[in-house]
XYZ file of C-alpha atoms in Angstrom:
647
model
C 0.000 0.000 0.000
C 1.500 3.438 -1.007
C 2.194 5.566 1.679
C -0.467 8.571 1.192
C 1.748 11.485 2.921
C 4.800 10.324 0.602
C 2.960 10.365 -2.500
C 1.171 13.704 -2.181
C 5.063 15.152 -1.508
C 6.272 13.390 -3.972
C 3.694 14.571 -6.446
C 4.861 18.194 -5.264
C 8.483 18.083 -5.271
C 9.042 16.161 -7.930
C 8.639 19.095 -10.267
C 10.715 21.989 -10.864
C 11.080 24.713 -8.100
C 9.807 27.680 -9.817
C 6.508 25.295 -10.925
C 5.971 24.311 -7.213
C 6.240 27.507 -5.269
C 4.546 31.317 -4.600
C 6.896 33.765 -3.802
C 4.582 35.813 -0.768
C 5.661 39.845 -1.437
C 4.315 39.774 1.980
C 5.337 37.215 4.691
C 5.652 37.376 8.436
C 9.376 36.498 8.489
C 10.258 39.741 6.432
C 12.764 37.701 3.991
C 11.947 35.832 0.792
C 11.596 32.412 0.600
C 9.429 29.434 -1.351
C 6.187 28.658 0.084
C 4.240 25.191 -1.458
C 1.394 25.033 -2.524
C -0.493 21.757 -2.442
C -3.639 20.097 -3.396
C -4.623 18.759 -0.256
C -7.410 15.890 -1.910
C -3.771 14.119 -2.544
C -3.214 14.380 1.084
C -4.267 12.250 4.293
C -2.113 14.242 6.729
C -2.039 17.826 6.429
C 0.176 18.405 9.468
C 2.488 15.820 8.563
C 2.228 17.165 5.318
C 3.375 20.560 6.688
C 6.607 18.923 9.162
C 7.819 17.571 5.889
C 7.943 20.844 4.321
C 9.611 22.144 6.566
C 12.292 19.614 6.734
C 12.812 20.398 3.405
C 13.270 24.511 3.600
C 10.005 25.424 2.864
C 8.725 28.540 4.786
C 4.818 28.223 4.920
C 2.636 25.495 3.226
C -0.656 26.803 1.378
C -3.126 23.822 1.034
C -6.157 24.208 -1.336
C -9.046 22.675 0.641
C -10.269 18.929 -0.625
C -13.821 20.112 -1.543
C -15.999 23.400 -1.483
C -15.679 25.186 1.688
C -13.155 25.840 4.167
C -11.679 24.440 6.985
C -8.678 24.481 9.038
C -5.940 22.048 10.007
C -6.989 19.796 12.474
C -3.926 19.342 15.092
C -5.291 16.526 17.556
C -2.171 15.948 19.599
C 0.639 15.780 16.882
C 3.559 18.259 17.318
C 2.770 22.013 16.389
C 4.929 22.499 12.615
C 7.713 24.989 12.762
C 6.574 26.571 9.900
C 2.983 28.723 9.477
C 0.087 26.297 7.007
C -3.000 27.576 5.735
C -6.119 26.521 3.793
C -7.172 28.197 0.946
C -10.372 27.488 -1.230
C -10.259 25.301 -3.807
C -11.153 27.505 -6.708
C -8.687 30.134 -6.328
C -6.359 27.254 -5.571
C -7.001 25.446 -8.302
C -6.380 28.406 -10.661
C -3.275 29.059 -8.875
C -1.937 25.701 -9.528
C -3.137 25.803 -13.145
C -0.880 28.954 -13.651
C 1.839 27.285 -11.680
C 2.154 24.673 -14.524
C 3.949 27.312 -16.937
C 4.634 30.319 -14.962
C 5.689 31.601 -11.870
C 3.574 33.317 -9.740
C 3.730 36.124 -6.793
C 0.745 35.995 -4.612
C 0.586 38.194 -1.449
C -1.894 36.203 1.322
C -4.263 38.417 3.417
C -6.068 38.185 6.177
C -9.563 37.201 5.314
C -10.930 34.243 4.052
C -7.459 32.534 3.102
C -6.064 33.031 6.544
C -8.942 32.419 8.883
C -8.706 33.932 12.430
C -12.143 34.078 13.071
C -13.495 30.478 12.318
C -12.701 27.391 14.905
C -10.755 24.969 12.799
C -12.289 21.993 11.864
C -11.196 19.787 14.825
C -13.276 22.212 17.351
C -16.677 21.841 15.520
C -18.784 18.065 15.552
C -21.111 17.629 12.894
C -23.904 15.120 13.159
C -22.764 12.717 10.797
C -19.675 11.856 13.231
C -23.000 10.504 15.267
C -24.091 8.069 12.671
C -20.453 6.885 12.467
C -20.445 5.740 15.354
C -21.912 2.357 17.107
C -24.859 3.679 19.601
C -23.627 0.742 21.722
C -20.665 3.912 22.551
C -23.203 6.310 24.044
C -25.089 6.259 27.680
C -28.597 4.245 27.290
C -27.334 3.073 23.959
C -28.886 6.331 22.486
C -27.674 8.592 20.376
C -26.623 12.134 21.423
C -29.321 14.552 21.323
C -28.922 18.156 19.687
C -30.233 21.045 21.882
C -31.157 24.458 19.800
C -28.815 26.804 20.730
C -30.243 30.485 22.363
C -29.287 32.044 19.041
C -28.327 34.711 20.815
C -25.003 36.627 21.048
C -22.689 34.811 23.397
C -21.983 35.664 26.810
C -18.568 36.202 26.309
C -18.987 37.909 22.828
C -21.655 40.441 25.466
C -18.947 40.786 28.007
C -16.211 41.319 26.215
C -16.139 44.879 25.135
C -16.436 45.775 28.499
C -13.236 43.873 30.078
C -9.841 45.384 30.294
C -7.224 42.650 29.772
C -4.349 42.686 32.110
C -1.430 44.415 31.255
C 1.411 42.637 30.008
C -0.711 39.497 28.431
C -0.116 40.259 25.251
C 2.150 42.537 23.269
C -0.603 43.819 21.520
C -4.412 44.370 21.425
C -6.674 41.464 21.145
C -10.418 41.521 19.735
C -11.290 38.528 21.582
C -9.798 36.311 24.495
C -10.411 33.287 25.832
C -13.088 33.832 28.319
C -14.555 30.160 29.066
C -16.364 28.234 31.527
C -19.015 30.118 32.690
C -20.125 28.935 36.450
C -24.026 30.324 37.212
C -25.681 31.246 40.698
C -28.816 32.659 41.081
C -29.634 35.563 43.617
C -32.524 35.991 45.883
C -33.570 39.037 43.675
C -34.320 37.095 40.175
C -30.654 38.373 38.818
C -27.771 36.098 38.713
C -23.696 36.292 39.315
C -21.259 34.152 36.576
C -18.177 33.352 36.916
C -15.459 32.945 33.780
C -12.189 32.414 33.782
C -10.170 34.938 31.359
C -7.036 33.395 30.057
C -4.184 33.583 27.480
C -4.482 29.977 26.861
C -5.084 28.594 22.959
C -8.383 28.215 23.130
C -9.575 30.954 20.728
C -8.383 31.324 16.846
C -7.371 34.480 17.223
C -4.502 34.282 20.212
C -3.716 31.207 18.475
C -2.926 33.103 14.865
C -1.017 35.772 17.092
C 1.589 33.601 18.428
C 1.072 35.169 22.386
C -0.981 32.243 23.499
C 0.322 30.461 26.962
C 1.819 27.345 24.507
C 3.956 30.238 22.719
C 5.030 32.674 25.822
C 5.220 29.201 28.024
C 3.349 31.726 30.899
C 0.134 30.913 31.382
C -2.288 33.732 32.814
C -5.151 33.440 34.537
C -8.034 35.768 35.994
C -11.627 34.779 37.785
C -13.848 37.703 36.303
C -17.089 37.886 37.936
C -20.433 39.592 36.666
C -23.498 40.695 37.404
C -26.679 39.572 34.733
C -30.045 40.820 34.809
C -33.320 38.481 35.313
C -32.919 38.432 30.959
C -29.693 37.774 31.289
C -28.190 40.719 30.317
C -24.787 41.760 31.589
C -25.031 44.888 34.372
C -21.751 45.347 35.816
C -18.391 43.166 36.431
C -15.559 43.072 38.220
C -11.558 40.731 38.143
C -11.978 38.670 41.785
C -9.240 39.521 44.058
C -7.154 36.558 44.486
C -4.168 35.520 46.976
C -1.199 34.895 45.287
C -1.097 32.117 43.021
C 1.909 31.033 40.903
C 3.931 28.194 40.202
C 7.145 28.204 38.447
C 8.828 25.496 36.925
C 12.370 24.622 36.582
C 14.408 21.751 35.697
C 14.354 20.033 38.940
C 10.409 20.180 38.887
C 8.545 17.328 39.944
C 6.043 17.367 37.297
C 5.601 16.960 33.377
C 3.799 20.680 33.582
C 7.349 22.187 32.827
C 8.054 20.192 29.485
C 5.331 22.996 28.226
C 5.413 25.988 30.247
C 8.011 28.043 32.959
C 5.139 29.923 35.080
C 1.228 29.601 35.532
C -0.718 32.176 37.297
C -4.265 32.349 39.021
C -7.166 30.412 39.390
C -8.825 28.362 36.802
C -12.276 26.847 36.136
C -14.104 27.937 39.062
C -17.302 26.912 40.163
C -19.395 29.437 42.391
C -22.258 28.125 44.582
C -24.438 28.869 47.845
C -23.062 27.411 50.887
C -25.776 27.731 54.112
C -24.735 31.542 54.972
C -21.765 32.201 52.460
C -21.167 31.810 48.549
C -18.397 29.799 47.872
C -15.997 29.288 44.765
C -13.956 26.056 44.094
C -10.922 26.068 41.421
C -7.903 24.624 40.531
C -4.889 25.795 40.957
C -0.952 25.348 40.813
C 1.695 26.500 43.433
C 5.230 25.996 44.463
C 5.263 24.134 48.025
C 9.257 23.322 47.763
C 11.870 24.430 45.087
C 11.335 21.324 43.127
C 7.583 19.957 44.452
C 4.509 21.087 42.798
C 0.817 21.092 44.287
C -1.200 20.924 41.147
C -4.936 20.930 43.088
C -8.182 22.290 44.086
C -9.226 25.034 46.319
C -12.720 26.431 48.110
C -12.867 29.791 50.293
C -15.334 31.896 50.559
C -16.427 34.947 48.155
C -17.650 38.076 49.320
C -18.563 40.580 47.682
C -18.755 44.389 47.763
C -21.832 46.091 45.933
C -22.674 49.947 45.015
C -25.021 51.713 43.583
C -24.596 52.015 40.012
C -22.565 54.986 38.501
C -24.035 56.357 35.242
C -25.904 54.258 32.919
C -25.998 50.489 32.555
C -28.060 48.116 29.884
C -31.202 46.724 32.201
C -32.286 44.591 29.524
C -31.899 43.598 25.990
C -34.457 42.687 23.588
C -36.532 44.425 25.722
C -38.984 47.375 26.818
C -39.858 48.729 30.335
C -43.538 48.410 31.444
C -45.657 51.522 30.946
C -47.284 50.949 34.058
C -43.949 51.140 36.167
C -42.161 53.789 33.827
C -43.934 57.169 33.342
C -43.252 58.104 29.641
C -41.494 61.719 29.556
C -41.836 61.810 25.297
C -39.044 61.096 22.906
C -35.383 61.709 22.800
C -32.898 61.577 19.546
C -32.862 57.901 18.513
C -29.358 58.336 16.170
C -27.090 56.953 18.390
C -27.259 55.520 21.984
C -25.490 58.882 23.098
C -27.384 60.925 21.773
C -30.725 58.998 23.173
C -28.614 59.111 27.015
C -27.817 62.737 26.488
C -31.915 63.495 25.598
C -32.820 61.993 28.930
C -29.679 63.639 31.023
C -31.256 66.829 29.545
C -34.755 66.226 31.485
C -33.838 66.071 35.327
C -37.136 63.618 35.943
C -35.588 61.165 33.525
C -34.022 57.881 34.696
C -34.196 55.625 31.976
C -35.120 55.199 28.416
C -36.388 52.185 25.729
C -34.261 52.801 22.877
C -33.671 50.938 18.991
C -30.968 53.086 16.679
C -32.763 55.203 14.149
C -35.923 54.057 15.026
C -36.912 55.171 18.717
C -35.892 56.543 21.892
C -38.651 56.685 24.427
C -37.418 58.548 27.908
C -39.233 57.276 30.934
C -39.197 57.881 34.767
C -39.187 54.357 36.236
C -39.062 52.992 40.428
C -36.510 51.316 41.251
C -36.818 47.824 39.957
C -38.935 48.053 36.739
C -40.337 44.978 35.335
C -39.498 44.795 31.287
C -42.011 42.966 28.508
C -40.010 41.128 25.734
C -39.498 43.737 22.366
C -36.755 42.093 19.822
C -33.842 44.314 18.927
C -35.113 46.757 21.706
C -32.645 48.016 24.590
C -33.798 49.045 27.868
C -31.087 51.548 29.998
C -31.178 52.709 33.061
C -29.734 55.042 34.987
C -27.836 54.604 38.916
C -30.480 53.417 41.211
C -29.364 49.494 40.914
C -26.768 47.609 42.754
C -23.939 47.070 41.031
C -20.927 45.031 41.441
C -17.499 46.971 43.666
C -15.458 44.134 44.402
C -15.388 40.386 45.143
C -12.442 39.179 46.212
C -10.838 36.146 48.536
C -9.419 36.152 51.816
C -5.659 34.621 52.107
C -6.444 33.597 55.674
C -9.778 31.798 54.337
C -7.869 29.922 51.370
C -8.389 26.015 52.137
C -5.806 23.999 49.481
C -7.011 20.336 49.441
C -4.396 17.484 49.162
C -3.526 15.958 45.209
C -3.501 12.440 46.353
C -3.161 11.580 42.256
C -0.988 14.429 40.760
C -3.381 16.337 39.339
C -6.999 16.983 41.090
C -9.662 19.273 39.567
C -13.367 19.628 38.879
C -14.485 18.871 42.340
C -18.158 20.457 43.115
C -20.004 21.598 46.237
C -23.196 19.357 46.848
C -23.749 20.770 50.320
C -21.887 23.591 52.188
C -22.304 23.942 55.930
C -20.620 26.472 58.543
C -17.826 23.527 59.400
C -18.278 20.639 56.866
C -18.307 20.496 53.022
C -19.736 18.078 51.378
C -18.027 17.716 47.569
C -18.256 15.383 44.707
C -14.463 14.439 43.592
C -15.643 11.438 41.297
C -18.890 11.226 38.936
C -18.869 7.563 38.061
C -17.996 5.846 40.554
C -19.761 8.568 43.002
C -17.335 9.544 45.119
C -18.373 12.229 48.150
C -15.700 13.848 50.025
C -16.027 15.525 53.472
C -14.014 18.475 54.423
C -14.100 19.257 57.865
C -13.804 22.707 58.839
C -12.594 25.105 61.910
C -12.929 28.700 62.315
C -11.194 31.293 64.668
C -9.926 34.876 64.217
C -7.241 33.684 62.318
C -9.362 32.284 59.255
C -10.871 29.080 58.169
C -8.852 25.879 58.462
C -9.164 22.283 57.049
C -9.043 19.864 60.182
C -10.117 16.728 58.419
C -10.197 15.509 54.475
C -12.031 11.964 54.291
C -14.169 9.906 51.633
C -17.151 9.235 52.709
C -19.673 7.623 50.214
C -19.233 5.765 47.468
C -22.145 4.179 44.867
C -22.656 3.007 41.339
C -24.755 3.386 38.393
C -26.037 0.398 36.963
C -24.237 -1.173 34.007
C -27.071 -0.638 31.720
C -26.578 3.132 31.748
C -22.827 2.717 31.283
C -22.485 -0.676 29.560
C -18.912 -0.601 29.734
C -18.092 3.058 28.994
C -15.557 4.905 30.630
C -13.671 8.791 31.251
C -17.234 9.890 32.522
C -16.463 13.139 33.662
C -18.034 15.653 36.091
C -19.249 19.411 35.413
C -21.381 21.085 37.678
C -23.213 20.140 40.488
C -25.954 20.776 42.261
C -29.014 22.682 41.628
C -31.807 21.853 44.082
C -35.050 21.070 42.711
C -38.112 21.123 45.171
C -40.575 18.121 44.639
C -43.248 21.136 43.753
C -40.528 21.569 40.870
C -39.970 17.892 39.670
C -43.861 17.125 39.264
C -42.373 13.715 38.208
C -44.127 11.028 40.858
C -45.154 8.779 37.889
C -42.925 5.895 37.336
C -40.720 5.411 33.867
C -39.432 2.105 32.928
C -36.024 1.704 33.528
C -33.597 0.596 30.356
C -32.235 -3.004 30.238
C -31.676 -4.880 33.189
C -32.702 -8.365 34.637
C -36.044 -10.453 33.162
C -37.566 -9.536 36.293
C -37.141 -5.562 35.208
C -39.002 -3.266 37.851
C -40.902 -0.284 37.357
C -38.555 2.372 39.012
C -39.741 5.755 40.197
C -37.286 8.587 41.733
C -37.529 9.125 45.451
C -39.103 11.971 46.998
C -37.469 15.357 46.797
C -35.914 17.796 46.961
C -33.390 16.336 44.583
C -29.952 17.700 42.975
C -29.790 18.346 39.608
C -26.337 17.811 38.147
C -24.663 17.816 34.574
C -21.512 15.847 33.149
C -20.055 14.897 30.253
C -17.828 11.802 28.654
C -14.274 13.250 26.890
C -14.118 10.904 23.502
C -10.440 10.869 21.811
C -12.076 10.669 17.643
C -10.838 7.350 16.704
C -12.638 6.767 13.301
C -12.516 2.647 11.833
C -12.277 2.187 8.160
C -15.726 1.504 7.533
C -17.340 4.156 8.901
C -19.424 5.894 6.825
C -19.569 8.927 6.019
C -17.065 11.258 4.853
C -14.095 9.134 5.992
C -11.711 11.964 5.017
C -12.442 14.297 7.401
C -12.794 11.737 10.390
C -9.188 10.611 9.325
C -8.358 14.452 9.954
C -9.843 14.837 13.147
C -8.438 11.642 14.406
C -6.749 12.100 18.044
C -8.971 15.364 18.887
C -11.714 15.521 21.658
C -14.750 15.216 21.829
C -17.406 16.619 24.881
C -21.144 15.250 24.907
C -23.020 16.160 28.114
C -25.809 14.930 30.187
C -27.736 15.662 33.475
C -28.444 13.338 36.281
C -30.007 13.612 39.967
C -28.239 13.158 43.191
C -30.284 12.299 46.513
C -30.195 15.581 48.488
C -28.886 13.546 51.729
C -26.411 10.803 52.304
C -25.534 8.914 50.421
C -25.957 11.433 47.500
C -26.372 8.526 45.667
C -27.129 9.245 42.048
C -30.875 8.273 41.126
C -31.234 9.550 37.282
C -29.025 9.694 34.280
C -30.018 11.389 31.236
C -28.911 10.282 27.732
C -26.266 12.538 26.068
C -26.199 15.964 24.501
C -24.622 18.893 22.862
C -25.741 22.584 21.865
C -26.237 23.646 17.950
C -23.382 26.067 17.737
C -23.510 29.399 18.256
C -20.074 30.350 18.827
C -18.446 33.487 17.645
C -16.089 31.881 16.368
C -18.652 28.729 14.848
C -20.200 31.132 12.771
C -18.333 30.605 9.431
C -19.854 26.959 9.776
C -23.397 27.833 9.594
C -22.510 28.518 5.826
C -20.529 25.541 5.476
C -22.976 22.990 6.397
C -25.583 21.477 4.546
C -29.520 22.629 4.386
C -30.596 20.945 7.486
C -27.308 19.758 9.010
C -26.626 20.468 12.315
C -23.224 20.194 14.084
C -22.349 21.350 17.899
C -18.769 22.368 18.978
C -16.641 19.828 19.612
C -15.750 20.846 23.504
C -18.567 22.100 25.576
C -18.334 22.031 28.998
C -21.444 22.903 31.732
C -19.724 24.577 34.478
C -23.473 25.971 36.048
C -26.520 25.454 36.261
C -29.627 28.116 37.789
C -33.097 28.297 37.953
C -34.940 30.949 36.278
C -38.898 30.486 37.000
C -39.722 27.432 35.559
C -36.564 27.368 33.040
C -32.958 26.010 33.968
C -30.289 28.096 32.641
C -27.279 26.228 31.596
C -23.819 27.913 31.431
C -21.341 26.420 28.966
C -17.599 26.999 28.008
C -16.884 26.627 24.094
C -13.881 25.409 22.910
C -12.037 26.746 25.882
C -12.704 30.063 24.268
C -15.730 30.866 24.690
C -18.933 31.140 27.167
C -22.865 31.057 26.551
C -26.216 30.529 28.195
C -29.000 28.279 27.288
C -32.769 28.204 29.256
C -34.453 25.535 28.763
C -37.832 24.100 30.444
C -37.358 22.682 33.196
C -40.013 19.888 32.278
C -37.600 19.108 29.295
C -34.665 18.897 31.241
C -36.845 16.427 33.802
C -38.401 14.274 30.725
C -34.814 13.808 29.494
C -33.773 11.786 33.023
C -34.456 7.920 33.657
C -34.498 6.794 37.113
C -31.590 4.361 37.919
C -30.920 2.414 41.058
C -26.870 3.086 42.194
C -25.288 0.212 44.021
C -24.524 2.094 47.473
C -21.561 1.274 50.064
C -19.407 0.860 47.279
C -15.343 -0.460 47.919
C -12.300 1.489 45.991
C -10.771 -1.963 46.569
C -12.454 -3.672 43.812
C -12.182 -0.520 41.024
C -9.204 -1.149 39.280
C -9.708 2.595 37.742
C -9.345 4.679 40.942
């Protein structure tokens, strides 16, 4: 069998120089040099493609996609290429390598379409045919994934963005968008809701990847917990950076940990999950720090987070999409509707006005609203109001209050608070099997100390749920649902199981609602079908699919429903270029989503989602779907470590 890689290079060097290369007038290195140009349908491995390239002096590689469309190189875990490769389309391609055949050609590339910054590359997006390819016998319930309608709004992060300052010294020069990712949801007593994200220099977006700053380039990785403020429509009000103890680790050549064969320093908290303890929000992340010159504690950590709130300076968006009630906002007549200044400086003008409804070039209604004005939905209407609110000062954590857990196995993160008391903590480490930890607490003047880590329940699913399947993964945990909210006393037949199946029904609540996910390493077979080509390019990236499931609100916190799987139809900023690239009626969801929250809004949960570790977005959905989705399961309870051979 003919070695693919070798015979597309072969095809391509094979010919003379000047017939094989574009001379770029304008390339990053500032010096001339021969960049190929290849017909990647001749090609299995792009990237492999690319290494040999550069073996062989090239400077850059410009592949002309396989088909119509566009798509980047898919990576998986292979070595980043020395040298910079891009995908071009295949028409212009093709007429480039149709001139190439008798002439030499200079080409200058821009940014644009040929050098994509603002698309995910194909590797980050999972289209549904990569479902259909695969046995069901390889998903929970032996079901296929479901796909869940995106909001179809503008992200979360894409919302928040303009309004964050990165931190100085991050990058060496502006960035349009940065990873902002794993959004962790609480819900307030007033209807409103605080997120929290955590802002990095990671890889995780396009564009820090295309500038060569990311963490994997500088080898400093850079972290910040930003925390916001969102209105009952989700809108963002205010936000603040969380003010964090120090939190570094450096790595040197004595370190004790593999961390150092890709990066020299890592800074500040990351994923973070915020919920309600009894009296006190707390936040859980992971972390890295220096305990000796040449030990590393790689772990998790919980304190506290308070937080500081004012009344709000100037004006702030109250909602989007959006118009205040007439009967709570006196109307004070109409302002100049060509800009959103000039609607804010028609009400400044009137002393009595405190807010206004406004749409550009079309309206700008001034009102006089109390304090906490109810809206009624109006698409492509904004609703702003001036001072009056609470808005977030500062959150920030106490040193003193800082509890660092133990890293029994190298590397521990994702834990999640099921139950937080004044002197015990209750905390899922494992998701399948179950594990619950107990942290015991003291407290004095002096802060809050750890006296006592110890596992103390541990249960099962049944096999019919799993079947065999593992790297079941956890991501947020818990919401409490009231048995008012379940409305769910009428039994469902379980899935499977012995000849003497039983009708199973889920105990009484409250319950805990809780979502993971499994992590998939795209391994496509030779008979899959489909398109085969692009699996075979994808091969060795991940893959997230989520589900819910329901813990017992008291010990054991046993698990007592598992959903089957699901992702979100994209909605990315950066997934947008796909929408055009798929078919009329295909649907495809980003290949990593993670839940890091959950909230209740009414009768809707709101789930919070990371993208790509780039990205973060909400999606509402009824809560009835979300309960219809979950089968009740019976976990095997009292559960020994002794006989897992995976812990």
């Amino acid at each position: 069998m003919t070695d693919p890689i070798r015979g597309c290079l072969t095809r391509l060097v094979d010919v003379p120089p000047r017939q094989r290369t574009v001379e770029p007038m304008n390339h990053e290195t500032e010096k001339g040099g021969e960049t190929a140009l290849v017909d990647s349908a001749s090609c299995e491995d792009l990237v492999e493609a690319t290494h040999r390239l550069a073996k062989a002096g090239a400077l850059g590689a410009v592949f002309v996609h396989y088909d119509e469309g566009l798509a980047g190189l898919a990576l998986g875990d292979a070595e980043v290429p020395s040298i910079r490769a891009v995908v071009i389309e295949r028409s212009p391609g093709l007429e480039l390598l149709s001139l190439l055949a008798s002439q030499a050609v200079e080409a200058e590339l821009k940014l644009g379409k040929l050098i994509s910054e603002d698309a995910y590359e194909e590797q980050f997006i999972f289209r549904v045919d990569e479902f259909h390819a695969t046995r069901k016998e390889n998903f929970l319930w032996h079901q296929y994934p479901s796909l869940l309608p995106s909001s179809g709004r503008e992200t979360l992060s894409a919302r928040l963005m303009p309004r964050l300052a990165v931190p100085e010294g991050w990058f060496s020069r502006p960035m349009g968008f940065v990873p902002l990712f794993n959004p962790s949801l609480l819900s307030l007593q007033d209807g409103t809701f605080l997120v929290a994200l955590r802002m990095s220099n990671g890889q995780g977006c396009p564009s820090v990847r295309a500038a060569r700053e990311s963490s994997m380039d500088t080898r400093i990785c850079r972290n910040e917990l930003v925390l916001a403020h969102l209105g009952e429509d989700l809108a963002v009000r205010s936000h603040v950076l969380v003010e964090m103890p120090m939190l570094r680790c450096r790595f040197t050549a004595e370190s004790q940990t593999a961390g150092r064969q890709f990066l020299d320093e890592v800074y500040g908290p990351m994923d973070a999950r915020i919920a309600w303890g009894d009296e006190e929000i707390w936040v859980l992340f992971y972390a890295e720090r220096n305990v000796c010159e040449v030990e590393v504690e790689r772990g998790m950590h919980a304190a506290p987070l308070h937080i500081d709130w004012a009344t709000c300076n100037g004006w702030y968006l109250y909602a989007t999409d959006a118009a205040f009630l007439p009967s709570q906002c006196s109307w004070l007549g109409s302002g100049d509707p060509i800009s959103l200044e000039s609607c804010q400086r028609s009400c400044e003008a009137q002393k009595a006005c405190t807010a206004f409804t406004f749409r550009e070039g079309v309206a700008c209604e001034l009102r006089q609203c109390s304090e906490r004005p109810k809206v009624w939905p109006l698409v492509g209407w904004q609703s702003w109001h001036r001072g009056g609110d609470q808005c977030l000062e500062r959150a920030f954590v106490k040193a003193e209050e800082l509890l660092a857990f133990p890293a029994a196995h190298g590397v521990e993160k994702n834990w999640n608070l099921i139950l937080g008391e004044k002197l015990r903590l209750f905390m899922e480490y494992f998701i399948e099997p179950h594990i619950v930890l107990t942290a015991s607490l003291w407290r004095d003047d002096a802060g809050i100390h750890l006296a006592r880590l110890e596992q103390s329940f541990v249960s099962r699913w049944p096999y019919e749920v799993l079947h065999g399947l593992t790297n079941v993964r956890g991501g947020f945990c818990c919401l409490r649902l009231s048995d008012e909210l379940l409305q769910i006393r009428t039994s469902q037949r379980r899935i499977g199981g012995d000849d003497d199946e039983e009708n199973l029904e889920l105990p009484p609540g409250p319950l805990l609602l809780g979502a993971g996910h499994l992590q998939r390493i795209r391994s496509p077979f030779d008979q899959a079908p489909g398109d085969l080509s692009r699996f075979r390019r994808q091969a060795k990236s991940r893959t997230y699919h989520q589900f819910f499931y329901l813990l017992r609100a008291s010990e054991p916190f046993d698990v007592v429903a598992v959903s089957s799987e699901w992702c979100i139809t994209i909605n990315g900023h950066f997934s947008q270029h796909w929408a055009e690239v798929l078919a009329p009626g295909e649907e495809a969801c980003e290949s990593i989503q993670f839940v890091a929250g959950l909230a209740l809004r009414g009768s809707e949960v709101v789930v919070s989602y990371g993208i790509n570790d780039c990205e973060s977005d909400l999606l509402p959905l009824p809560l009835s779907e979300v309960v219809a989705m979950l089968k009740p399961v019976r976990s095997a309870v009292n559960v020994s470590l002794d006989e897992l051979e995976m812990i």
